[in-house]
XYZ file of C-alpha atoms in Angstrom:
774
model
C 6.268 118.057 208.179
C 4.464 117.311 204.930
C 1.131 116.749 206.736
C 1.286 120.015 208.706
C -1.540 122.437 207.814
C -0.258 125.660 206.287
C -1.801 128.763 204.748
C -0.020 130.396 201.837
C -0.671 133.572 199.871
C 0.475 133.005 196.284
C 0.997 135.790 193.787
C 1.155 134.837 190.068
C 2.238 137.483 187.548
C 2.368 137.515 183.752
C -0.407 136.960 181.205
C -2.794 135.260 183.611
C -6.092 137.044 183.004
C -8.559 136.092 180.307
C -6.744 132.790 179.757
C -8.688 130.506 182.099
C -6.194 130.767 184.942
C -8.681 131.112 187.813
C -10.715 128.057 186.735
C -7.435 126.176 186.325
C -6.422 127.081 189.895
C -9.892 126.149 191.162
C -9.752 122.693 189.571
C -6.201 122.097 190.810
C -7.063 123.112 194.371
C -10.184 120.919 194.357
C -8.173 117.967 193.052
C -5.659 118.415 195.895
C -8.360 118.898 198.542
C -7.241 122.405 199.428
C -9.342 125.271 200.799
C -9.092 128.973 200.009
C -9.779 131.314 197.132
C -8.434 132.803 193.916
C -9.099 136.179 192.311
C -7.878 138.542 189.604
C -6.466 141.894 190.552
C -4.469 144.563 188.764
C -1.209 142.786 189.615
C -2.203 139.403 188.161
C -3.758 136.501 190.073
C -3.820 136.207 193.860
C -4.404 132.883 195.614
C -4.914 132.010 199.253
C -4.646 128.293 199.884
C -4.894 126.188 203.077
C -4.099 122.513 203.556
C -1.343 119.963 204.014
C 2.089 121.449 203.307
C 2.948 118.811 200.683
C -0.253 119.488 198.750
C 0.192 123.265 198.928
C 3.722 122.802 197.600
C 2.358 120.570 194.803
C -0.159 123.244 193.820
C 2.566 125.908 193.690
C 4.765 123.755 191.453
C 1.930 122.747 189.126
C 0.839 126.358 188.586
C 3.734 126.766 186.163
C 4.021 123.189 184.929
C 0.372 122.797 183.887
C -0.707 126.378 183.169
C -3.420 126.936 180.506
C -2.092 127.144 176.951
C -2.663 130.894 176.579
C -1.039 131.818 179.905
C 2.502 133.183 180.160
C 3.815 133.111 183.725
C 6.557 135.496 184.768
C 6.711 134.596 188.449
C 5.038 132.606 191.226
C 5.759 134.039 194.680
C 4.340 132.544 197.871
C 4.473 133.510 201.541
C 2.891 132.315 204.723
C -0.222 134.168 205.776
C -3.138 134.078 208.162
C -6.431 132.995 206.526
C -8.424 135.982 205.229
C -11.634 134.015 204.638
C -12.893 131.050 206.675
C -14.361 127.880 205.183
C -13.312 124.487 203.906
C -14.129 125.074 200.239
C -12.061 126.609 197.457
C -13.820 129.426 195.586
C -13.317 132.120 192.955
C -13.976 135.523 194.475
C -14.577 138.945 192.921
C -11.718 140.781 191.280
C -9.938 143.647 192.968
C -8.651 146.726 191.141
C -5.543 148.760 191.853
C -2.195 149.640 190.304
C -1.591 147.353 187.310
C 1.244 144.845 187.404
C -0.179 142.319 184.938
C -1.313 142.538 181.326
C -4.303 141.527 179.232
C -3.906 138.455 177.038
C -3.641 138.605 173.275
C -6.370 137.647 170.812
C -6.279 134.047 169.624
C -7.952 131.986 166.920
C -11.156 130.127 167.724
C -10.257 126.712 169.164
C -11.196 123.278 167.832
C -13.718 122.673 170.638
C -15.629 125.806 169.686
C -15.464 124.928 165.985
C -16.931 121.525 166.807
C -19.940 123.248 168.400
C -20.310 125.717 165.531
C -20.471 122.960 162.938
C -22.802 120.660 164.882
C -26.378 121.259 163.653
C -27.704 120.003 166.992
C -25.667 122.416 169.089
C -27.136 125.706 170.270
C -24.088 127.498 168.850
C -24.568 126.062 165.329
C -23.178 128.692 162.920
C -22.834 131.273 165.696
C -20.239 133.892 164.766
C -19.166 134.814 168.300
C -18.464 131.387 169.767
C -15.515 131.437 172.164
C -14.318 129.927 175.421
C -11.602 130.295 178.015
C -9.034 128.919 175.580
C -9.722 131.136 172.576
C -11.194 134.314 171.184
C -10.736 138.062 171.650
C -8.975 139.574 174.649
C -6.898 142.683 173.967
C -9.176 144.148 171.318
C -12.303 144.000 173.533
C -10.713 145.146 176.823
C -11.157 148.547 178.390
C -8.989 147.982 181.453
C -7.737 145.672 184.190
C -8.590 143.451 185.961
C -9.940 141.489 182.989
C -13.648 141.084 183.803
C -16.741 141.210 181.580
C -17.723 144.652 182.861
C -14.435 146.016 181.470
C -14.966 144.555 178.005
C -17.206 145.323 175.057
C -19.353 142.327 176.111
C -20.693 144.358 179.053
C -23.973 145.275 177.261
C -24.776 141.597 176.626
C -26.274 139.995 179.731
C -25.704 136.251 179.935
C -28.746 134.061 179.325
C -29.460 131.283 181.878
C -27.627 128.623 179.846
C -24.524 130.778 179.352
C -24.689 131.836 182.989
C -24.719 128.161 183.949
C -21.595 127.521 181.831
C -19.911 130.554 183.364
C -20.662 129.326 186.898
C -19.990 125.599 186.415
C -16.384 124.787 187.404
C -16.118 121.725 185.175
C -17.106 123.694 182.060
C -14.444 125.101 179.745
C -16.392 128.376 179.802
C -16.092 128.634 183.586
C -15.401 132.363 184.136
C -14.971 132.926 180.389
C -15.625 136.664 180.350
C -16.561 136.841 176.645
C -19.000 133.928 176.841
C -22.208 134.305 174.829
C -24.595 132.472 172.490
C -27.147 133.340 169.774
C -29.774 134.088 172.425
C -27.787 136.571 174.538
C -24.721 137.617 172.555
C -23.777 139.897 169.661
C -25.511 139.514 166.319
C -24.424 139.738 162.685
C -26.091 141.839 160.018
C -25.372 142.644 156.378
C -25.810 146.182 155.040
C -25.567 147.685 151.593
C -23.422 150.747 150.879
C -26.241 153.046 152.008
C -26.678 151.252 155.330
C -29.831 149.315 154.466
C -30.177 145.727 155.700
C -29.657 142.915 153.199
C -30.478 139.199 153.425
C -31.989 137.277 156.311
C -28.803 135.231 156.582
C -25.809 137.612 156.698
C -23.195 134.889 156.057
C -25.007 133.463 153.032
C -25.685 136.964 151.742
C -22.101 138.113 152.132
C -20.715 135.018 150.402
C -23.126 135.467 147.499
C -21.916 139.042 147.034
C -18.258 137.971 147.156
C -18.925 135.285 144.552
C -20.574 137.937 142.366
C -17.336 139.941 142.385
C -18.413 142.493 144.984
C -16.202 144.026 147.683
C -17.421 143.377 151.214
C -16.151 145.125 154.345
C -16.000 142.504 157.098
C -15.724 143.396 160.763
C -12.934 141.425 162.435
C -11.204 141.360 165.830
C -9.115 144.519 165.608
C -10.735 146.258 162.678
C -12.493 145.816 159.363
C -11.101 143.933 156.366
C -11.916 144.679 152.758
C -12.581 141.318 151.113
C -13.094 140.127 147.562
C -12.828 136.899 145.589
C -9.079 136.436 145.080
C -9.705 134.288 141.980
C -11.686 137.068 140.279
C -9.255 139.324 138.388
C -11.871 142.033 137.885
C -12.796 142.133 141.581
C -9.127 142.359 142.569
C -8.542 145.165 140.072
C -11.592 147.069 141.314
C -10.394 146.751 144.913
C -6.987 148.075 143.880
C -8.547 151.024 142.097
C -10.918 151.914 144.920
C -8.297 151.536 147.622
C -5.682 153.302 145.474
C -3.276 150.417 145.948
C -1.899 149.914 142.444
C 0.731 147.204 142.911
C 1.259 146.446 146.602
C 0.550 142.757 147.289
C -2.606 141.574 149.011
C -2.871 138.855 151.662
C -5.103 135.910 150.781
C -7.216 133.993 153.301
C -7.633 130.273 152.616
C -9.601 127.654 154.522
C -6.670 125.474 155.558
C -3.154 124.273 154.737
C -4.298 121.805 152.020
C -5.989 124.722 150.216
C -2.769 126.748 150.467
C -0.625 123.860 149.226
C -2.221 124.207 145.787
C -0.877 127.756 145.498
C 2.347 127.905 147.526
C 5.245 125.640 148.402
C 5.433 124.472 152.001
C 8.289 122.740 153.743
C 8.287 120.421 156.732
C 6.679 122.118 159.733
C 5.347 125.093 157.793
C 1.676 124.002 157.868
C 1.984 123.930 161.667
C 3.207 127.528 161.725
C 0.192 128.529 159.637
C -2.173 127.058 162.226
C -0.644 128.759 165.265
C -3.364 130.169 167.562
C -1.949 133.642 166.820
C -2.655 133.195 163.065
C -0.216 135.637 161.457
C -0.268 136.107 157.708
C 2.802 134.228 156.451
C 4.777 134.837 153.263
C 5.181 131.559 151.369
C 6.911 130.861 148.077
C 4.500 130.792 145.138
C 3.960 127.787 142.929
C 4.236 128.386 139.211
C 0.451 128.309 138.860
C -0.231 130.810 141.647
C -0.385 134.021 139.607
C -2.729 132.412 137.089
C -5.032 131.192 139.873
C -4.933 134.528 141.745
C -4.466 137.156 139.030
C -3.289 140.538 140.258
C -3.046 139.579 143.938
C 0.748 139.740 144.342
C 2.110 140.885 140.977
C 5.779 140.270 140.201
C 6.669 138.849 143.587
C 7.988 135.399 144.463
C 5.983 135.153 147.687
C 2.297 135.162 148.575
C 0.955 136.273 151.945
C -1.355 133.527 153.229
C -3.564 133.656 156.299
C -5.957 131.035 157.651
C -9.294 131.946 159.294
C -9.098 132.877 162.956
C -12.539 134.245 163.852
C -15.768 132.224 163.865
C -17.192 134.636 161.299
C -14.326 133.957 158.869
C -14.706 130.192 159.318
C -18.415 130.530 158.613
C -17.770 132.094 155.203
C -15.668 129.088 154.193
C -18.233 126.755 155.784
C -20.979 128.360 153.718
C -18.909 127.981 150.534
C -18.505 124.278 151.396
C -22.342 123.950 151.553
C -22.661 123.879 155.368
C -21.295 120.389 156.099
C -21.705 118.973 159.610
C -18.577 118.234 161.621
C -14.960 119.219 161.047
C -14.076 116.804 158.249
C -14.454 119.485 155.574
C -11.663 121.480 157.233
C -9.214 118.683 156.471
C -9.909 118.920 152.735
C -8.844 121.529 150.206
C -11.451 124.239 149.573
C -11.748 126.442 146.491
C -12.706 129.727 148.168
C -9.844 132.232 148.318
C -10.458 135.701 149.710
C -8.345 138.822 149.517
C -8.381 140.140 153.089
C -6.758 143.546 153.254
C -6.888 146.042 156.104
C -9.676 148.578 155.783
C -7.568 151.696 156.176
C -8.229 154.017 153.246
C -5.427 156.420 152.399
C -2.949 154.878 154.821
C -5.078 155.943 157.784
C -5.650 153.777 160.878
C -7.938 150.758 160.657
C -11.672 151.341 160.593
C -13.232 149.836 163.744
C -16.687 151.372 164.282
C -19.876 150.542 162.373
C -20.837 154.140 161.623
C -17.196 154.931 160.905
C -17.078 152.070 158.395
C -20.146 153.267 156.511
C -18.616 156.737 156.269
C -14.920 156.049 155.628
C -15.413 153.034 153.369
C -18.208 154.579 151.303
C -17.307 154.186 147.648
C -14.882 151.352 148.423
C -17.107 148.610 149.847
C -20.282 147.417 148.150
C -21.610 145.878 151.363
C -20.795 145.581 155.049
C -20.819 142.395 157.130
C -21.090 143.849 160.624
C -21.988 143.036 164.187
C -22.903 144.909 167.349
C -19.883 144.002 169.513
C -17.594 147.010 169.737
C -13.918 146.839 168.849
C -12.153 148.700 171.652
C -8.588 148.598 170.328
C -7.435 148.820 166.712
C -5.076 145.994 165.869
C -3.854 144.983 162.415
C -3.035 141.427 161.372
C 0.509 140.284 162.092
C 2.665 139.431 159.083
C 5.693 137.117 159.182
C 7.944 135.004 157.049
C 9.465 131.623 157.806
C 13.232 131.552 158.273
C 15.765 129.285 159.891
C 14.730 129.257 163.534
C 11.004 129.865 162.951
C 8.940 132.959 162.246
C 10.376 136.406 161.650
C 7.985 139.328 161.926
C 7.429 141.822 159.164
C 4.628 143.384 161.204
C 3.914 142.432 164.822
C 0.330 143.088 165.881
C -2.756 140.899 166.427
C -2.011 137.716 168.318
C 1.258 139.053 169.724
C 0.306 142.426 171.179
C 0.604 143.068 174.088
C 2.974 140.149 174.851
C 5.942 141.324 176.887
C 9.560 140.930 175.808
C 11.826 140.028 178.737
C 14.988 142.105 179.036
C 18.114 141.317 181.086
C 17.980 144.634 182.953
C 15.218 146.008 185.165
C 14.706 149.667 185.859
C 12.319 152.638 185.848
C 9.630 152.787 183.192
C 10.622 154.039 179.746
C 8.417 155.355 176.952
C 9.908 154.980 173.456
C 8.000 156.374 170.484
C 9.671 154.840 167.417
C 10.330 156.739 164.197
C 8.351 157.581 161.052
C 7.806 154.421 159.040
C 6.010 151.348 160.394
C 5.714 153.067 163.749
C 5.165 151.219 167.000
C 5.665 152.486 170.524
C 7.120 150.682 173.525
C 6.577 151.049 177.267
C 8.734 149.185 179.763
C 7.796 148.003 183.240
C 10.586 146.524 185.303
C 12.399 144.108 183.005
C 9.536 143.798 180.506
C 9.104 145.678 177.236
C 5.530 146.008 175.927
C 5.327 146.871 172.244
C 2.178 148.353 170.782
C 0.380 147.021 167.766
C 1.423 148.360 164.357
C 0.616 152.089 164.248
C 1.721 152.852 160.667
C 3.592 155.532 158.769
C 3.246 158.925 160.433
C 2.308 160.753 157.255
C -1.224 161.839 158.140
C -2.995 163.315 161.143
C -5.091 160.218 161.865
C -2.061 157.954 162.265
C -0.346 160.568 164.428
C -3.419 160.654 166.658
C -3.398 156.860 166.783
C 0.181 156.915 168.051
C -0.917 159.156 170.898
C -3.874 156.855 171.662
C -1.494 153.890 171.849
C 0.757 155.697 174.312
C -2.197 156.604 176.511
C -3.587 153.070 176.406
C -0.341 151.222 177.149
C 0.588 153.531 180.003
C -2.905 153.103 181.449
C -2.993 149.310 181.113
C 0.484 148.924 182.603
C -0.146 151.377 185.434
C 3.224 153.091 185.036
C 4.577 156.617 184.969
C 7.488 156.826 182.499
C 10.752 158.152 183.927
C 12.239 159.040 180.525
C 11.080 159.393 176.907
C 13.195 158.064 174.027
C 12.855 159.075 170.379
C 14.613 159.110 167.016
C 17.177 161.834 166.294
C 15.194 163.198 163.335
C 13.630 166.475 164.551
C 10.821 166.540 161.981
C 9.173 163.229 162.846
C 5.807 163.522 164.588
C 7.033 160.915 167.057
C 9.961 163.167 167.998
C 7.740 166.214 168.456
C 5.238 164.184 170.468
C 8.049 162.881 172.681
C 9.236 166.428 173.355
C 5.728 167.607 174.267
C 5.036 164.549 176.444
C 8.329 164.986 178.295
C 7.887 168.728 178.741
C 4.375 168.384 180.166
C 5.591 165.842 182.723
C 9.046 167.365 183.280
C 10.759 164.187 182.146
C 14.204 163.788 180.570
C 14.247 163.294 176.810
C 16.705 160.984 175.049
C 17.436 161.018 171.327
C 18.651 157.639 170.109
C 20.403 157.281 166.749
C 18.291 155.236 164.357
C 20.731 152.397 163.611
C 21.910 152.185 167.206
C 18.252 151.589 168.089
C 17.933 148.901 165.393
C 20.882 146.997 166.832
C 19.741 147.546 170.411
C 16.343 145.994 169.656
C 18.020 142.702 168.750
C 20.271 142.880 171.820
C 17.290 143.565 174.083
C 15.222 140.596 172.917
C 18.203 138.220 173.146
C 19.273 139.545 176.555
C 22.760 140.460 175.336
C 24.824 142.924 177.343
C 28.340 144.204 176.771
C 30.229 145.175 173.629
C 28.687 143.691 170.467
C 29.318 144.021 166.742
C 26.254 145.076 164.742
C 25.334 145.303 161.077
C 22.480 147.758 160.574
C 21.181 147.850 157.003
C 18.041 149.718 155.989
C 16.540 152.462 153.880
C 17.382 155.555 155.859
C 17.985 156.944 159.319
C 19.453 160.241 160.438
C 23.073 159.919 161.509
C 24.805 161.801 164.282
C 26.512 163.889 161.560
C 23.169 164.931 160.074
C 23.597 162.710 157.002
C 21.363 159.904 155.720
C 22.775 156.619 157.073
C 21.645 153.103 156.257
C 24.616 150.798 155.663
C 26.344 150.751 159.038
C 28.851 148.590 160.903
C 28.621 149.522 164.578
C 30.110 148.595 167.911
C 27.276 148.750 170.448
C 27.915 148.798 174.179
C 24.941 149.592 176.377
C 23.828 153.172 175.839
C 26.824 153.969 173.657
C 27.853 153.033 170.136
C 30.774 153.561 167.778
C 30.504 153.749 163.991
C 33.257 151.392 162.805
C 32.410 151.669 159.131
C 29.769 152.336 156.512
C 29.033 151.948 152.839
C 30.713 154.379 150.485
C 27.962 156.948 149.880
C 25.903 157.358 146.750
C 24.279 160.653 145.817
C 20.529 161.111 146.223
C 19.708 163.176 143.111
C 16.630 165.164 144.055
C 16.874 164.262 147.741
C 13.949 162.246 149.126
C 12.498 161.796 145.645
C 15.353 159.438 144.823
C 14.146 157.092 147.571
C 11.042 156.357 145.465
C 12.661 156.341 141.996
C 15.330 153.657 141.546
C 16.319 155.041 138.155
C 17.727 158.098 139.955
C 19.884 155.884 142.173
C 21.028 154.022 139.051
C 21.925 157.402 137.535
C 23.974 158.195 140.661
C 25.839 154.877 140.272
C 26.531 155.611 136.581
C 27.852 159.037 137.544
C 30.272 157.496 140.058
C 31.390 155.066 137.353
C 32.225 157.997 135.066
C 29.373 157.138 132.718
C 27.225 160.234 133.270
C 26.756 160.661 129.530
C 24.649 157.456 129.477
C 21.977 158.736 131.873
C 19.812 160.686 129.427
C 19.674 157.942 126.785
C 19.439 155.038 129.215
C 16.511 156.589 131.077
C 14.903 158.314 128.111
C 11.475 157.421 129.447
C 12.072 159.658 132.453
C 11.401 163.315 131.683
C 13.764 164.457 134.421
C 16.756 162.401 133.205
C 18.670 165.354 131.595
C 18.117 167.470 134.697
C 19.283 164.652 137.004
C 22.469 164.273 134.932
C 23.162 167.986 135.365
C 22.393 167.824 139.091
C 24.956 165.045 139.488
C 27.582 166.894 137.440
C 27.124 170.051 139.505
C 26.461 168.211 142.801
C 23.262 170.227 143.154
C 20.602 168.881 145.538
C 22.431 165.543 145.680
C 22.930 164.762 149.384
C 24.990 161.622 150.044
C 23.567 158.459 151.596
C 25.141 155.281 152.928
C 21.762 153.504 152.751
C 21.795 149.833 151.813
C 18.190 150.230 150.673
C 19.298 152.780 148.085
C 22.029 150.383 146.895
C 19.268 147.857 146.169
C 17.403 150.589 144.308
C 20.485 151.461 142.261
C 20.908 147.808 141.276
C 17.197 147.543 140.372
C 17.442 150.683 138.251
C 20.550 149.478 136.423
C 18.917 146.117 135.681
C 15.673 147.713 134.497
C 13.676 145.956 137.231
C 11.774 149.033 138.413
C 12.184 152.665 137.503
C 9.605 154.191 139.852
C 8.220 152.371 142.903
C 4.529 152.114 143.676
C 5.230 151.378 147.352
C 8.132 151.447 149.777
C 10.659 148.660 149.264
C 9.095 147.404 146.016
C 12.333 147.401 144.018
C 14.174 145.387 146.657
C 11.296 142.891 146.907
C 11.264 142.424 143.141
C 15.046 141.962 143.151
C 14.733 139.342 145.878
C 12.111 137.463 143.884
C 14.238 137.502 140.714
C 17.271 136.237 142.630
C 15.164 133.488 144.173
C 13.935 132.438 140.729
C 17.449 132.371 139.242
C 18.946 130.275 142.017
C 22.520 129.957 143.277
C 25.373 131.852 141.652
C 28.969 132.553 142.629
C 29.705 136.084 143.839
C 31.496 138.456 141.496
C 35.247 138.167 141.864
C 36.627 141.486 143.136
C 33.115 142.891 143.131
C 33.820 145.270 146.041
C 36.513 147.341 147.707
C 37.226 148.027 151.392
C 39.200 151.072 152.428
C 39.352 152.933 155.761
C 36.420 150.899 157.092
C 34.236 151.789 154.114
C 32.641 149.171 151.854
C 32.460 150.229 148.202
C 30.090 148.345 145.872
C 31.075 150.295 142.747
C 32.788 147.324 141.005
C 29.527 145.378 141.348
C 27.519 148.249 139.876
C 29.922 148.399 136.930
C 29.024 144.808 136.033
C 25.288 145.247 136.650
C 25.243 148.286 134.362
C 26.062 145.981 131.432
C 24.093 142.906 132.554
C 21.275 141.992 130.171
C 19.496 139.408 132.328
C 17.603 140.952 135.239
C 17.312 137.551 136.949
C 21.006 136.812 136.695
C 21.896 140.350 137.742
C 19.655 140.173 140.804
C 21.186 136.834 141.843
C 24.697 138.207 141.286
C 23.890 141.291 143.342
C 22.669 139.268 146.326
C 25.516 136.745 146.234
C 28.187 139.416 145.876
C 26.654 141.623 148.548
C 26.643 138.759 151.069
C 30.280 137.950 150.313
C 31.229 141.625 150.544
C 29.537 142.107 153.915
C 31.310 139.082 155.423
C 34.652 140.286 154.058
C 33.933 143.745 155.490
C 33.384 142.259 158.955
C 36.607 140.261 158.644
C 38.657 143.312 157.710
C 37.152 145.878 160.095
C 36.490 143.658 163.140
C 38.723 140.565 162.901
C 38.234 137.777 165.423
C 34.579 138.501 166.177
C 32.449 135.434 166.862
C 29.015 137.051 166.645
C 27.260 139.926 164.902
C 23.709 141.212 165.214
C 21.761 141.865 162.027
C 19.076 144.550 162.012
C 17.275 146.968 159.752
C 14.717 146.321 157.029
C 17.256 144.655 154.706
C 17.330 141.711 157.122
C 13.854 140.800 155.908
C 15.436 139.829 152.584
C 15.558 136.041 152.887
C 17.887 135.542 149.893
C 20.466 137.936 151.335
C 20.167 136.710 154.911
C 20.332 133.042 153.924
C 23.613 133.692 152.079
C 24.935 135.792 154.967
C 24.081 133.101 157.498
C 25.873 130.485 155.465
C 29.019 132.531 154.868
C 29.263 133.744 158.459
C 28.676 130.244 159.783
C 31.504 128.902 157.600
C 33.807 131.319 159.417
C 32.492 130.468 162.866
C 30.538 133.706 163.246
C 26.991 133.626 164.616
C 24.367 135.908 163.051
C 21.994 137.088 165.789
C 18.653 138.077 164.260
C 15.416 139.735 165.320
C 12.740 137.233 166.303
C 10.258 138.781 168.753
C 9.971 142.085 166.885
C 10.556 142.939 163.212
C 14.097 143.916 162.154
C 12.600 146.905 160.338
C 11.315 150.119 161.945
C 8.459 148.158 163.531
C 10.967 147.017 166.172
C 12.788 150.319 166.558
C 10.944 151.442 169.702
C 12.223 148.379 171.604
C 15.784 149.403 170.789
C 15.137 152.977 171.846
C 13.682 151.733 175.115
C 16.651 149.415 175.712
C 19.151 152.248 175.173
C 17.147 154.553 177.460
C 16.943 151.880 180.153
C 20.708 151.371 179.957
C 21.110 155.128 180.179
C 18.890 155.312 183.268
C 20.746 152.584 185.133
C 24.015 154.329 184.372
C 25.616 151.950 181.903
C 28.151 153.099 179.332
C 27.506 156.794 178.992
C 25.148 158.610 176.673
C 23.192 157.559 173.620
C 22.814 160.820 171.795
C 20.952 163.879 173.003
C 19.548 164.138 176.486
C 17.672 167.160 177.713
């Protein structure tokens, strides 16, 4: 009967700690007149509730339907139980530790309610840089462990003052059990230091802004690390930052106050301002207006897109508030503001982000002129996320702050897997049941500090998740630090080790996030990955089925004159294309500005130190070299990005008739290169390359795998919006669905998820072996 008194124990799992879930349960139970208690523990949230059966059932249903905005519920499981605590009230009781089966929430942007307090001169949190509540603020980057309680965060040293304590204890308050709650009286404090560590200015915000407006570089402590900031409108300041950070041409991200400010610099379509204001606040690539480069000289040279990020911490908002002359209220945030700040990660020399105050003064000495700091520790390094807007929403270029450690649901559950990624854009992945947890961006494993950071990430994720991996998955390349680490980790724990081919892992990452099982066609296009034959792959058409894959076809190889050096010098790839065209004699004259041109011509003639590659990334480089777009790259992928921008500027063009050949499953782009070699317009050539490549890839699928209705697209080339837009259109016209990466990047930043998926399939005994298992 609905009026019968029952007692239920309810277990809620998912992201339910640090998101206001216990206060939500308390208010719901009080509204329904139920007795009992709620608490955090290492498995999530546990509830005991007593009352009329109908009202208990209503509470259980509403837990999912009305959950707080930052919560992500995986399951709600209830069972009958005998009351553990007497009483007619409903209370929040102390947390209980144990084996973890939940996860800490991600960091989110400061909410509108908190901003309202910060910009109210009569509020006690007026201009306070650490204002937060249950619905916003730091979580992952301040947490030391589970359950999520203040004593396990970097707020532990800051005892709550009576007013904050009252908010924390008052059920009706939005700071009820907000573990990071604080105010100017009891919480962390800002201070501004010069390069020698001496205090500057009584008002750190005003002082920092004044320095930025004078053209100085200021290191600003954020949620997951320091940023290096300068005035984006000051060409000299931008140039100095480039010189000091040794970042000659790579684009910078710009922070602007709001969408109206951005609209003056970039083009925005319907819905795009809303994506910019997501609580997760990724930096988003948006198409530049014609006036953008003049307004922001040197920020993103030669590219068609600008990375734009809106403020997400109170401190960042306060800098824009100060520039707006400290207006009261939120009205100023609806209007365009002039201040534009370069906000680039403070990681000198490609090392991990700087997070500590003393560390910042040491590692950023000679780069930053001043330091805007505070005394709340950053526990976990976490870079900004970067995304672009595509059909279907955001696509990640880098998945980190705001999204880590969100779980990705997989269609198969099994023992825990540790996957350690590859070399570039490294992330690691740990699975628990049917959930894959991807780390924040680790970086390229080309220095000891980043390698150590990878190991820290493994230790942290395994600890937070409370799992013991049953298998370790890695890339096939034996010289990667990730591969060596995997071998050591597995040996120490006597675990099996699984090598997963690079492009198989790329495809598997897309299959995992979309929950696709069974035989699937996959296009995997990127810069490089070691093939099962020991060669450099990168333009692959695969058939993927669980833990197994078949290579159906690949691009006709081009030589890599000089080996790995050719991956950074597009002119060498252009020389390789000329050699295949029988035009070797042109190399020396055409690339007369390159001292090594005669030697490269001889290397190609004698096939000396010219390993073959099927890499699509190198095909882009060859095209860029032939068109004179870029001879030597300043950063990875630069030539392809410049080509994409030129194609975007040129606009639509018909593909080259008979611009490719297909034979024995191999796609040959040599006819296209023959035309590009004589093309005088770089813009037209770039557009022709993209249009012809899209047409060629669709024809390749038709010839090699006729009748297919879907294909997954993965690898770094699937971040090229011009190419993917054309591919989508052409595939759609033939009734073929393109399945793309959404929850993780298609580049190597998502590789660990694919490795984990293959290993999980291997463990549960599906479809044989993936590569090497020891």
